[in-house]
């Protein structure tokens, strides 16, 4: 039986769950994996803190995070602290010292991937990060190994449970964004400060990690186009329904090649018949298109202690097999991630279809003014809705727009906003059918 000794940095939602499973399911894990996982040390920030997840902190194992790497009884460092401060230092030191790392930290990989993968390659020490994207869904392992025969052509999906919960409540219960957010917070699905999730940053971190793996080179997080869901209104969701669409916050990665890649996160109208349209609540779901296998769907719990612990423990077992090997034998996929990856295609050059909602004065001739701006920009309209029964001075006007580069749409929207008949900033969302 292979024995591996881990140093656990972080004992919060994920760290606490990892501890619970490796201590209560040890026998099962050994019989299934052939690996005995022993916990040698734990680092937290505040040993005196009351732990809300009900798992008592084993105080006899407490050490400072700075001490973990040097300990002779630690073979693998499991980083579950989060953030890019102490976590970055610990991960780099561990890789430098030749101790494999398991991490769930998408922010670290997205924002400092170049540094982390350079160190991993230089010291021949692997880093495993299954839990960094889509929680309990084994997406990373599938991209690394299960789909190795494929050129990955398209990856898209729902990678933020908080946003999906809010958009699902808006869609099914016809709630306003504010009410749906408050409900998500009351149920513990959104933080008191939800900006990281609802502004799309968390999803963009995950998109950058997936794009890095899919392209084989570090994608710069700063180049990823990000739009959150604050602008999505209950009215837009209802208009989307009338048109046969659902609105989801999607991470989209396509045009994957060693030189460039499209990586973007934004609210997206998808046909109601698309599998993702029926993914509700906090569930995550990703679709991967490979040139050999075709389309594959991955769905499941994208966050939470137990689901994320499932991914972390799988990585610990993987990492165990690399322990004790000569670094020159290390041939994990991480070694094939180049520190400098493809550049992300500028959003201005990205071509897609669009949903456009304008607030206009209720007078004859308005439609002609708007269609003339779109026509001059060579933007084709596929359908228009002018709902009846609206009272007051202004009415909504909804356009579905054919494929166009964002550069043209942006210019046209700025001209439309200047028209006297347009009374509010235009609302625009991209529409994707993913070639179906
Ligand atoms: N929660 C999820 O569902 C989920 C899902 C996928 C990935 N992740 C990722 O998993 C990681 C951990 O998330 P989490 O939700 O478990 O976070 P969490 O509940 O906030 O726990 C963080 C833990 O790290 C410790 N810590 C933080 N900074 C530290 C420092 N400077 N020195 C020592 N210890 C420190 C904290 O100590 P104290 O306990 O003393 O405060 C705490 O035990 C993050 O990278 C996150 O993005 C989380």
Coordinates of C-alpha atoms and ligand atoms in Angstrom, one line a residue:
X1 CA 0.0 0.0 0.0
X2 CA 1.4 3.4 -1.0
X3 CA 1.4 5.8 1.9
X4 CA 1.3 9.6 1.3
X5 CA 1.6 12.3 3.9
X6 CA -0.2 15.5 3.3
X7 CA 0.1 19.0 4.7
X8 CA -3.3 20.8 4.5
X9 CA -3.3 24.6 4.2
X10 CA -6.8 25.8 5.0
X11 CA -9.5 24.2 7.1
X12 CA -12.6 26.1 5.8
X13 CA -15.5 24.8 3.7
X14 CA -13.3 22.7 1.4
X15 CA -10.3 21.9 3.8
X16 CA -12.8 20.8 6.6
X17 CA -14.6 18.5 4.2
X18 CA -11.4 17.0 2.8
X19 CA -10.3 16.3 6.4
X20 CA -13.7 14.8 7.2
X21 CA -13.6 12.4 4.3
X22 CA -10.0 11.3 4.5
X23 CA -10.5 10.6 8.2
X24 CA -13.9 8.9 8.1
X25 CA -13.6 7.1 4.8
X26 CA -9.9 6.0 5.1
X27 CA -10.5 2.3 4.7
X28 CA -12.8 2.7 1.7
X29 CA -10.3 5.1 0.0
X30 CA -7.4 2.7 0.6
X31 CA -9.3 -0.2 -0.9
X32 CA -10.4 1.8 -3.9
X33 CA -7.2 3.7 -4.7
X34 CA -4.4 1.7 -3.2
X35 CA -3.2 4.8 -1.4
X36 CA -3.2 5.5 2.3
X37 CA -3.6 9.2 2.9
X38 CA -2.1 10.4 6.2
X39 CA -2.5 14.0 7.5
X40 CA 0.7 15.3 9.0
X41 CA -0.1 19.0 9.5
X42 CA -2.7 21.7 9.1
X43 CA -2.4 25.4 8.8
X44 CA -5.1 28.0 9.4
X45 CA -5.1 31.7 9.9
X46 CA -7.0 31.8 13.2
X47 CA -6.8 28.7 15.4
X48 CA -9.3 30.2 17.8
X49 CA -12.0 30.7 15.3
X50 CA -15.4 29.0 15.8
X51 CA -15.8 26.6 12.9
X52 CA -19.3 26.7 11.5
X53 CA -19.1 23.5 9.5
X54 CA -19.1 21.5 12.7
X55 CA -15.8 19.7 12.0
X56 CA -13.5 20.1 15.0
X57 CA -10.0 21.3 14.2
X58 CA -7.4 18.7 15.2
X59 CA -5.3 21.1 17.2
X60 CA -2.4 18.7 17.7
X61 CA -1.6 19.0 14.0
X62 CA -1.6 22.8 13.8
X63 CA 1.4 24.5 12.3
X64 CA 2.1 27.9 10.6
X65 CA 1.6 27.8 6.7
X66 CA 5.3 28.8 6.4
X67 CA 6.3 25.6 8.1
X68 CA 4.4 23.2 5.9
X69 CA 6.9 22.8 3.0
X70 CA 10.0 22.2 5.1
X71 CA 8.4 19.5 7.2
X72 CA 9.9 16.0 6.5
X73 CA 6.6 14.4 7.2
X74 CA 4.8 16.3 4.4
X75 CA 5.1 14.7 0.9
X76 CA 2.2 16.7 -0.7
X77 CA 1.0 20.2 0.0
X78 CA -2.8 20.6 -0.3
X79 CA -3.5 24.4 -0.7
X80 CA -7.1 25.2 0.2
X81 CA -6.7 28.7 1.6
X82 CA -7.6 30.7 -1.5
X83 CA -6.4 34.1 -2.7
X84 CA -3.1 35.0 -4.2
X85 CA -1.1 36.0 -1.1
X86 CA 0.1 33.3 1.2
X87 CA -1.4 30.7 -1.2
X88 CA 0.9 31.8 -4.0
X89 CA 4.0 31.8 -1.8
X90 CA 3.2 28.3 -0.4
X91 CA 2.5 26.8 -3.8
X92 CA 5.7 28.2 -5.4
X93 CA 7.8 27.1 -2.4
X94 CA 6.3 23.6 -2.5
X95 CA 6.9 23.2 -6.2
X96 CA 10.5 24.5 -5.8
X97 CA 11.1 22.0 -3.1
X98 CA 9.9 19.2 -5.3
X99 CA 6.7 18.5 -3.3
X100 CA 3.6 18.1 -5.5
X101 CA 0.8 20.5 -5.0
X102 CA -3.0 20.0 -5.0
X103 CA -5.0 23.2 -5.1
X104 CA -8.6 24.3 -5.7
X105 CA -7.4 27.9 -6.2
X106 CA -8.7 29.2 -9.6
X107 CA -7.8 32.8 -8.8
X108 CA -4.2 31.8 -8.3
X109 CA -4.0 29.7 -11.4
X110 CA -5.8 32.3 -13.5
X111 CA -3.8 35.3 -12.3
X112 CA -0.4 33.8 -11.6
X113 CA -0.5 30.7 -13.9
X114 CA 2.6 31.8 -15.8
X115 CA 4.7 31.9 -12.6
X116 CA 3.2 28.7 -11.2
X117 CA 3.5 26.6 -14.3
X118 CA 7.0 27.9 -15.0
X119 CA 8.1 26.7 -11.5
X120 CA 6.3 23.4 -11.9
X121 CA 8.1 22.8 -15.2
X122 CA 11.5 24.0 -13.9
X123 CA 11.5 21.8 -10.9
X124 CA 9.7 18.9 -12.6
X125 CA 7.0 18.9 -9.8
X126 CA 3.4 18.5 -10.7
X127 CA 0.5 20.6 -9.7
X128 CA -3.1 19.2 -9.6
X129 CA -6.1 21.5 -9.8
X130 CA -9.3 19.4 -10.5
X131 CA -11.3 21.3 -7.9
X132 CA -10.5 24.7 -9.3
X133 CA -13.2 24.5 -12.0
X134 CA -16.7 23.1 -11.6
X135 CA -16.2 21.7 -8.1
X136 CA -17.1 18.0 -8.0
X137 CA -17.2 17.5 -11.8
X138 CA -14.1 15.7 -13.1
X139 CA -13.7 18.1 -16.0
X140 CA -9.9 18.9 -15.7
X141 CA -9.0 15.2 -15.6
X142 CA -11.2 14.6 -18.7
X143 CA -9.6 17.4 -20.6
X144 CA -6.1 16.3 -19.6
X145 CA -6.4 12.6 -20.1
X146 CA -9.8 11.3 -21.2
X147 CA -9.9 13.6 -24.3
X148 CA -6.3 13.5 -25.2
X149 CA -7.1 12.1 -28.6
X150 CA -9.0 15.2 -29.5
X151 CA -8.4 18.7 -30.8
X152 CA -10.7 20.7 -28.5
X153 CA -12.9 22.9 -30.6
X154 CA -15.4 24.4 -28.3
X155 CA -15.9 24.5 -24.5
X156 CA -18.8 26.3 -23.0
X157 CA -21.0 26.2 -20.0
X158 CA -22.3 27.3 -16.6
X159 CA -19.5 27.5 -14.1
X160 CA -20.9 29.8 -11.4
X161 CA -23.6 28.3 -9.3
X162 CA -24.5 31.7 -7.6
X163 CA -25.3 33.3 -11.0
X164 CA -27.2 30.3 -12.2
X165 CA -29.3 30.2 -9.1
X166 CA -30.2 33.9 -9.5
X167 CA -31.0 33.6 -13.2
X168 CA -33.0 30.4 -12.6
X169 CA -35.1 32.1 -9.9
X170 CA -35.7 35.1 -12.2
X171 CA -36.7 32.8 -15.0
X172 CA -38.9 30.3 -13.1
X173 CA -40.4 32.5 -10.3
X174 CA -40.3 35.8 -12.3
X175 CA -38.3 37.5 -9.5
X176 CA -36.4 40.7 -10.0
X177 CA -32.6 40.5 -10.0
X178 CA -32.5 42.2 -6.5
X179 CA -35.1 39.7 -5.0
X180 CA -33.4 36.7 -6.6
X181 CA -30.0 37.8 -5.2
X182 CA -31.5 38.3 -1.7
X183 CA -33.0 34.8 -1.8
X184 CA -29.7 33.4 -2.9
X185 CA -28.0 35.2 0.0
X186 CA -30.6 33.9 2.5
X187 CA -30.0 30.3 1.3
X188 CA -26.2 30.7 1.6
X189 CA -25.7 30.5 -2.2
X190 CA -24.3 34.0 -2.4
X191 CA -21.8 35.9 -0.3
X192 CA -22.8 39.1 1.7
X193 CA -20.6 40.9 -0.9
X194 CA -21.6 39.0 -4.0
X195 CA -19.7 41.1 -6.6
X196 CA -17.0 38.4 -7.2
X197 CA -19.7 36.0 -8.5
X198 CA -22.3 38.3 -10.0
X199 CA -19.7 40.5 -11.9
X200 CA -18.4 37.3 -13.6
X201 CA -14.9 37.3 -12.0
X202 CA -15.2 33.8 -10.6
X203 CA -16.5 32.4 -13.9
X204 CA -13.7 34.3 -15.7
X205 CA -11.0 32.7 -13.5
X206 CA -12.4 29.3 -14.3
X207 CA -12.6 30.1 -18.0
X208 CA -8.9 31.2 -18.0
X209 CA -7.9 27.9 -16.3
X210 CA -9.9 25.8 -18.8
X211 CA -8.5 27.8 -21.8
X212 CA -5.0 27.4 -20.5
X213 CA -5.4 23.6 -20.3
X214 CA -7.3 23.4 -23.6
X215 CA -4.7 25.5 -25.5
X216 CA -1.6 24.1 -23.7
X217 CA -0.3 27.6 -22.7
X218 CA -1.1 30.1 -20.0
X219 CA -3.9 32.4 -21.0
X220 CA -3.7 35.9 -19.6
X221 CA -6.6 36.5 -17.2
X222 CA -6.6 40.2 -17.9
X223 CA -7.4 39.6 -21.6
X224 CA -10.5 37.6 -20.8
X225 CA -13.7 39.5 -21.7
X226 CA -16.0 39.6 -18.6
X227 CA -19.6 40.8 -18.2
X228 CA -21.6 39.9 -15.1
X229 CA -25.4 39.6 -14.6
X230 CA -26.3 42.9 -12.9
X231 CA -27.8 44.1 -16.2
X232 CA -30.1 41.2 -16.7
X233 CA -33.7 42.1 -15.9
X234 CA -36.8 40.0 -15.4
X235 CA -38.2 41.8 -18.5
X236 CA -35.3 40.6 -20.6
X237 CA -35.7 37.0 -19.4
X238 CA -39.4 37.2 -20.3
X239 CA -38.7 38.6 -23.8
X240 CA -36.1 35.9 -24.3
X241 CA -38.7 33.3 -23.4
X242 CA -41.1 34.8 -26.0
X243 CA -38.3 34.4 -28.6
X244 CA -37.6 30.8 -27.5
X245 CA -34.4 31.4 -25.5
X246 CA -33.1 31.3 -21.9
X247 CA -30.5 33.6 -20.5
X248 CA -27.5 32.0 -18.7
X249 CA -24.1 33.3 -17.6
X250 CA -21.8 31.3 -19.8
X251 CA -18.0 30.8 -20.0
X252 CA -17.2 30.3 -23.7
X253 CA -13.8 29.1 -25.1
X254 CA -13.4 28.5 -28.8
X255 CA -11.1 29.0 -31.7
X256 CA -8.6 27.2 -29.6
X257 CA -5.1 27.1 -31.2
X258 CA -1.5 27.7 -29.9
X259 CA -1.6 31.3 -31.2
X260 CA -5.0 32.6 -30.2
X261 CA -8.2 31.7 -28.4
X262 CA -11.6 33.2 -27.8
X263 CA -12.3 33.3 -24.0
X264 CA -15.3 35.3 -22.7
X265 CA -17.8 35.3 -19.9
X266 CA -21.1 37.1 -20.3
X267 CA -24.9 36.6 -20.1
X268 CA -26.0 34.7 -23.2
X269 CA -29.3 33.9 -24.8
X270 CA -29.3 30.2 -25.7
X271 CA -32.1 28.3 -27.4
X272 CA -34.6 26.7 -24.9
X273 CA -33.8 23.3 -26.4
X274 CA -30.1 23.6 -25.5
X275 CA -29.2 21.2 -22.7
X276 CA -27.9 24.1 -20.6
X277 CA -31.2 25.9 -20.7
X278 CA -32.6 23.3 -18.3
X279 CA -29.7 23.5 -15.9
X280 CA -31.2 25.3 -12.9
X281 CA -30.1 26.3 -9.4
X282 CA -26.5 26.0 -8.3
X283 CA -25.6 23.1 -10.7
X284 CA -22.7 23.6 -13.1
X285 CA -22.7 22.2 -16.6
X286 CA -20.0 22.2 -19.3
X287 CA -20.1 21.1 -22.9
X288 CA -16.9 20.1 -24.6
X289 CA -16.6 19.5 -28.4
X290 CA -13.7 17.4 -29.6
X291 CA -12.9 16.7 -33.2
X292 CA -12.9 12.9 -32.6
X293 CA -15.5 12.4 -29.9
X294 CA -18.0 15.1 -30.8
X295 CA -20.0 16.8 -28.0
X296 CA -19.8 15.7 -24.4
X297 CA -21.7 17.1 -21.5
X298 CA -20.6 17.3 -17.9
X299 CA -23.0 18.3 -15.2
X300 CA -23.1 18.2 -11.4
X301 CA -22.4 20.1 -8.2
X302 CA -19.9 22.9 -8.9
X303 CA -19.2 24.0 -5.3
X304 CA -19.7 23.1 -1.7
X305 CA -17.5 21.2 0.8
X306 CA -18.3 17.6 -0.1
X307 CA -18.4 18.0 -3.9
X308 CA -15.1 20.0 -3.9
X309 CA -13.5 17.5 -1.5
X310 CA -14.3 14.7 -3.9
X311 CA -12.2 16.5 -6.6
X312 CA -9.4 17.4 -4.1
X313 CA -9.1 13.8 -2.8
X314 CA -9.0 12.5 -6.4
X315 CA -6.0 14.8 -7.0
X316 CA -4.3 13.7 -3.8
X317 CA -4.4 10.1 -5.1
X318 CA -3.1 11.2 -8.5
X319 CA -0.3 13.2 -6.8
X320 CA 0.6 10.2 -4.6
X321 CA 1.6 8.3 -7.7
X322 CA 4.1 11.1 -8.6
X323 CA 5.7 11.1 -5.2
X324 CA 9.1 9.5 -4.9
X325 CA 9.6 9.6 -8.7
X326 CA 12.7 11.3 -10.2
X327 CA 11.7 14.7 -11.5
X328 CA 12.9 13.7 -15.0
X329 CA 10.2 11.0 -15.0
X330 CA 7.6 13.6 -14.4
X331 CA 5.5 13.7 -17.5
X332 CA 2.2 15.1 -16.2
X333 CA 0.1 17.3 -18.5
X334 CA 1.2 20.2 -16.3
X335 CA 4.6 19.8 -17.9
X336 CA 3.1 20.5 -21.3
X337 CA 1.5 23.8 -20.2
X338 CA 3.7 26.5 -21.7
X339 CA 4.1 29.5 -19.4
X340 CA 3.3 31.8 -22.3
X341 CA 0.1 30.8 -24.1
X342 CA -2.1 32.1 -26.9
X343 CA -3.4 35.6 -26.9
X344 CA -7.1 36.1 -26.2
X345 CA -9.0 37.4 -29.3
X346 CA -10.1 40.9 -28.7
X347 CA -13.9 41.0 -28.0
X348 CA -14.3 43.6 -30.8
X349 CA -13.4 41.0 -33.4
X350 CA -15.7 38.3 -32.0
X351 CA -18.7 37.6 -34.2
X352 CA -22.0 36.5 -32.7
X353 CA -25.7 37.2 -32.8
X354 CA -27.3 39.7 -30.5
X355 CA -30.4 40.5 -28.5
X356 CA -31.0 44.2 -28.2
X357 CA -33.6 46.0 -26.0
X358 CA -34.2 49.7 -26.5
X359 CA -36.4 52.0 -24.5
X360 CA -37.9 54.4 -27.1
X361 CA -40.6 57.1 -27.3
X362 CA -43.9 55.8 -28.5
X363 CA -44.1 57.7 -31.8
X364 CA -44.3 56.9 -35.5
X365 CA -40.9 56.8 -37.3
X366 CA -38.9 55.5 -34.4
X367 CA -38.4 52.1 -35.9
X368 CA -37.2 53.6 -39.2
X369 CA -34.5 55.7 -37.4
X370 CA -33.1 52.7 -35.6
X371 CA -33.2 50.3 -38.6
X372 CA -31.4 53.0 -40.6
X373 CA -28.5 53.1 -38.1
X374 CA -28.3 49.3 -38.1
X375 CA -28.4 49.3 -41.9
X376 CA -25.6 51.8 -42.2
X377 CA -23.5 49.6 -40.0
X378 CA -24.3 46.6 -42.2
X379 CA -26.0 44.9 -39.3
X380 CA -28.9 42.6 -40.3
X381 CA -32.1 42.2 -38.2
X382 CA -33.6 38.8 -37.9
X383 CA -36.7 39.7 -35.9
X384 CA -38.3 42.6 -34.0
X385 CA -40.8 42.6 -31.1
X386 CA -42.7 45.6 -30.1
X387 CA -44.9 44.4 -27.2
X388 CA -48.4 45.7 -26.9
X389 CA -50.0 47.0 -23.8
X390 CA -47.2 49.3 -22.5
X391 CA -48.3 52.5 -20.8
X392 CA -46.6 55.8 -20.6
X393 CA -44.2 57.8 -22.8
X394 CA -41.7 55.0 -23.6
X395 CA -42.0 51.5 -24.9
X396 CA -39.5 48.6 -25.2
X397 CA -38.3 47.6 -28.6
X398 CA -36.6 44.3 -29.0
X399 CA -34.3 43.3 -31.9
X400 CA -32.7 40.0 -32.7
X401 CA -29.6 40.7 -34.8
X402 CA -27.7 38.4 -37.2
X403 CA -24.1 37.5 -36.9
X404 CA -21.9 40.6 -36.7
X405 CA -18.6 41.6 -35.2
X406 CA -18.9 43.3 -31.9
X407 CA -16.9 46.3 -33.2
X408 CA -19.8 47.2 -35.6
X409 CA -22.5 46.5 -33.0
X410 CA -20.7 48.7 -30.5
X411 CA -20.5 51.6 -32.9
X412 CA -24.1 51.2 -33.9
X413 CA -25.2 51.2 -30.3
X414 CA -23.4 54.3 -29.6
X415 CA -25.1 56.1 -32.5
X416 CA -28.5 54.7 -31.5
X417 CA -28.0 56.0 -27.9
X418 CA -27.6 59.5 -29.3
X419 CA -31.0 59.4 -31.1
X420 CA -33.6 61.7 -29.4
X421 CA -36.2 58.9 -29.5
X422 CA -34.0 56.5 -27.4
X423 CA -34.5 57.2 -23.7
X424 CA -32.2 54.8 -21.9
X425 CA -28.9 53.0 -22.5
X426 CA -29.5 50.1 -24.9
X427 CA -29.4 46.6 -23.3
X428 CA -27.4 44.1 -25.4
X429 CA -26.8 40.4 -24.8
X430 CA -25.1 37.9 -27.1
X431 CA -27.0 35.0 -28.6
X432 CA -25.3 31.7 -29.1
X433 CA -26.6 28.5 -30.7
X434 CA -23.2 26.8 -30.8
X435 CA -23.6 25.6 -34.3
X436 CA -26.9 23.7 -33.7
Ligands
LIG1 N1 -16.1 26.7 -1.2 C1 -16.3 26.1 -2.4 O1 -17.4 25.5 -2.7 C2 -15.2 26.0 -3.4 C3 -15.4 25.3 -4.6 C4 -14.3 25.2 -5.5 C5 -13.1 25.8 -5.2 N2 -13.0 26.5 -4.0 C6 -11.7 27.1 -3.7 O2 -11.1 26.4 -2.6 C7 -10.3 27.3 -1.8 C8 -10.8 27.3 -0.4 O3 -12.1 27.8 -0.4 P1 -13.0 27.7 0.9 O4 -14.4 28.0 0.5 O5 -12.8 26.4 1.7 O6 -12.5 28.9 1.8 P2 -12.7 29.2 3.3 O7 -13.9 28.5 3.8 O8 -12.7 30.7 3.5 O9 -11.5 28.6 4.1 C9 -10.2 29.1 3.9 C10 -9.2 28.5 4.9 O10 -7.9 28.9 4.7 C11 -7.4 29.5 5.9 N3 -6.5 30.6 5.5 C12 -6.8 31.6 4.7 N4 -5.8 32.5 4.6 C13 -4.8 31.9 5.3 C14 -3.5 32.3 5.7 N5 -3.0 33.5 5.2 N6 -2.7 31.6 6.5 C15 -3.3 30.4 7.0 N7 -4.5 30.0 6.7 C16 -5.3 30.7 5.9 C17 -8.6 29.9 6.7 O11 -8.2 29.9 8.0 P3 -9.3 30.3 9.2 O12 -10.2 29.0 9.2 O13 -8.5 30.4 10.4 O14 -10.0 31.5 8.7 C18 -9.6 28.8 6.3 O15 -9.4 27.7 7.1 C19 -10.4 28.6 -2.6 O16 -9.3 28.8 -3.5 C20 -11.7 28.5 -3.4 O17 -11.7 29.3 -4.5 C21 -14.0 26.6 -3.1

